[in-house]
Amino acid sequence: MTTDFYPFAEVEPKWQEQWEKQKLFEVTEDTSKPKFYLLEMFPYPSGRIHMGHVRNYSIGDVIARYQTMRGYNVLHPMGWDAFGLPAENAAIQNHMHPVQWTFDNINTMRQQLRGMGFSYDWSREVTTCNPDYYQWCQWLFLRFHERGLAYRKESFANWCEPCQTVLANEQVEGGCCWRCGSPVVQKSLEQWFFKITDYAEELLQDLDQLTGWPERVVTMQRNWIGKSTGAEIDFPLVDHEGAIRVFTTRPDTIYGATYMVLAPEHPLVHPLSAGTVQAQAVDDFVRQVAQMDKEIRTADDVEKQGVFTGAYCVNPMTQERIPIWTADYVLLEYGTGAVMAVPTHDQRDFEFARKYGLTLRVVIQPPGETLDEETMTEAYVEPGIMANSGPFDGTASVEGIRRITDYMAEQGVGQHAVNYRLRDWCISRQRYWGAPIPMICCDACGLVPVPDEDLPVLLPQNVDFSQGSMAVLRSDPDFHSVRCPQCASQARRETDTMDTFVDSSWYFARYVDSRNEDLPFSRATADYWLPVDHYVGGVEHAVMHLLYARFFTKVMRDLGLTQTDEPFTRLLTQGMVCMETYYCPDHGYIYPSEVRPGNLCPKCDRELIIGRVEKMSKSKNNVVDPNDIIEKFGADTMRVFSLFAAPPERDLEWNDQAVEGAYRFLNRVWRLVHELLPYLKENSETVSSAQGPAAELKRMTHETIRRVTVDIDERLHLNTAISAIMELVNHLYQIKEEDRKSCVADLQEAVETLVLLLSPFAPHIAEEIWAILGHTSSVRDQPWPTWDEQALVREQVQIVVQINGKLRSKVDVPADATEETVR
């Protein structure tokens, strides 16, 4: 084997094979050791591993290997988030079954992950599209249903036409589908929901426990749950039964409520306008708004639109009859979907009232000022003194919130209330490639759960996608035609499948007992392994996956399946991998590897437009195939580059030179060890001289141990940990030959420490060097080195001499020298 450069093509497959043969990464419950559960978000099997995966999993693998060497029993599993739209779309386009497409991709990606040397316990692998997994999704659904946490209702839903499916609110980004980017519209459908709102307060309060989470993620969840305190008030309808209930945080302004606004999706809109001259205008308006982006509807800089419904209600405090409008700026999912409009004290109401000539009434005056409705140019939204408010005139508005709500409660027209922005989670998807919802629709018995003994409800394998995926299950009588479990009459199976976020909301718990055929997991294994001690993944999942996983964990606790309140103790949200784009006006985006010298298009020789540095994306071809890097430089180089180029939480900008730099560093380590090997082998019995170069080497060794340990364990600054290792390598190179002979014991300690510290980052080269040094057990099985505080004490310190601010000299003096001695 060559000593001139690191022969990765020979070394890396060798150690991967040995690790697998020895089952080195497989673990079982061991109460004699403290446990550590390290998990990275599992991937969707899209076809190939990309650089984002490499970075994510490299970060996780460093933590897993480090904690193993610290003596923890480390669980580090991997699996596949395998249901979803891309597999279904590929099946339609390529005339192949989603099962084949998915498992072909899984096999490819699994091989890639093995080639990166990640320390996964593959014996626990889960694949969410396997019946042995989604059976337990269905089982959990039934437990939710028994507790009233799963229910069906007709409602307006976010609809993506190209994907032909419903989206949860969290899956709509900027008014577009999170998956395909197409505009989302509103559509009325029968949908299944999980009652996440039952846990809204606990989800909110327990955010305070998540001290190991980034504050940014905690804030995003806090804002998404969106707790507001205020009042619920009933406005009786005129010439109709019932009342419109509103939620408001400003009950102090109710005397200024001069009209009512309903969301176009509100169930009262059509009944109220029916039979009036406004009926057609209302119908047209509702259809128009259904095509609009919700974010645009509520944006401050967009002119608001509305239509009078032809109906009226009564302000319970003024007893005035006020008109009921429907407007685009009110959304059904916020509050009650109805707003008491106070145009003088809400800017959107103000603009709307001015536009449509509606009444304005000032009911909060600024201290020391008097506002006039006729001359106001904008709403007054600050605290002030109540006016035109009957017996509450002169009351400070902040105090008026409580007093007026107390009064309405006494009168039976309102009450104190808490409202959440969070809405129940719509899990229905009108697709084939997902877990079937285990419910049966019977004309006699209604909605009937599938009995546990009949699980799993299997997806049919012989399917026809010619009519689109939405029709696959509905048009398959072998699937939907079934007998009712209660009365045995002919019934119809539910044809919606579950949102794939259901699959990922509890997969971390299945890993602890992934071969259990009787339960999702046993209580004993869950109590040993859960919660996940360190979770690594993208911040884009802050209000979807991470919130749903917290919800599922709390429900599973209440079901007696676990004792855990929160799923993830510590969370790292790694940054993206970014690269500049290359664009040709004639040929579109060009792969970086295809760009010709001079930044020319490989197809037409035109000079390319170099775009900004942004997230690597297949749509813009600014991607690098990890396999290309591994073939050229090896997996250890790929790992070291992805960890050294930027702190884990920051975006990483791709740099070819930096990749080559990582490769040069590993080659320096390789050559250094072979260069020092003769000294280490010939003088293995000597002891530390504890002075001169030996003492400085010992100090440098222990300082490096301290820096790397703190950087991994406390700060998670993996880039600076690698930098510290590089400094130790530089120091070893600088030791003169005659000094090497006099400090062999410290040299031995330094080299072995170097290998141990490097091993979580570059495990293949570390294993090979460890073996070259004469060790027979895996470097991963060695204890993590500890530093000696005494060894950190410097014998000498360097004093910089400046005269008039200019450097004139550097002087080495004893570390304990007095000021007089230094002078």
PDB file of C-alpha atoms in Angstrom, residues 233-237 240-246 266 268 313:
ATOM      1  CA  ILE A 233     -69.341  37.624  21.102  1.00  0.00           C
ATOM      2  CA  ASP A 234     -72.672  36.622  19.527  1.00  0.00           C
ATOM      3  CA  PHE A 235     -74.298  38.958  16.982  1.00  0.00           C
ATOM      4  CA  PRO A 236     -77.957  37.855  16.555  1.00  0.00           C
ATOM      5  CA  LEU A 237     -79.126  37.504  12.949  1.00  0.00           C
ATOM      6  CA  HIS A 240     -82.795  34.399  10.394  1.00  0.00           C
ATOM      7  CA  GLU A 241     -82.382  31.943  13.254  1.00  0.00           C
ATOM      8  CA  GLY A 242     -79.239  31.994  15.345  1.00  0.00           C
ATOM      9  CA  ALA A 243     -76.293  34.343  15.648  1.00  0.00           C
ATOM     10  CA  ILE A 244     -72.847  34.975  14.226  1.00  0.00           C
ATOM     11  CA  ARG A 245     -70.137  34.308  16.754  1.00  0.00           C
ATOM     12  CA  VAL A 246     -66.910  36.281  16.462  1.00  0.00           C
ATOM     13  CA  HIS A 266     -68.097  30.613   5.862  1.00  0.00           C
ATOM     14  CA  LEU A 268     -73.544  31.116   6.483  1.00  0.00           C
ATOM     15  CA  CYS A 313     -77.215  41.180  12.282  1.00  0.00           C
TER      16      CYS A 313
END
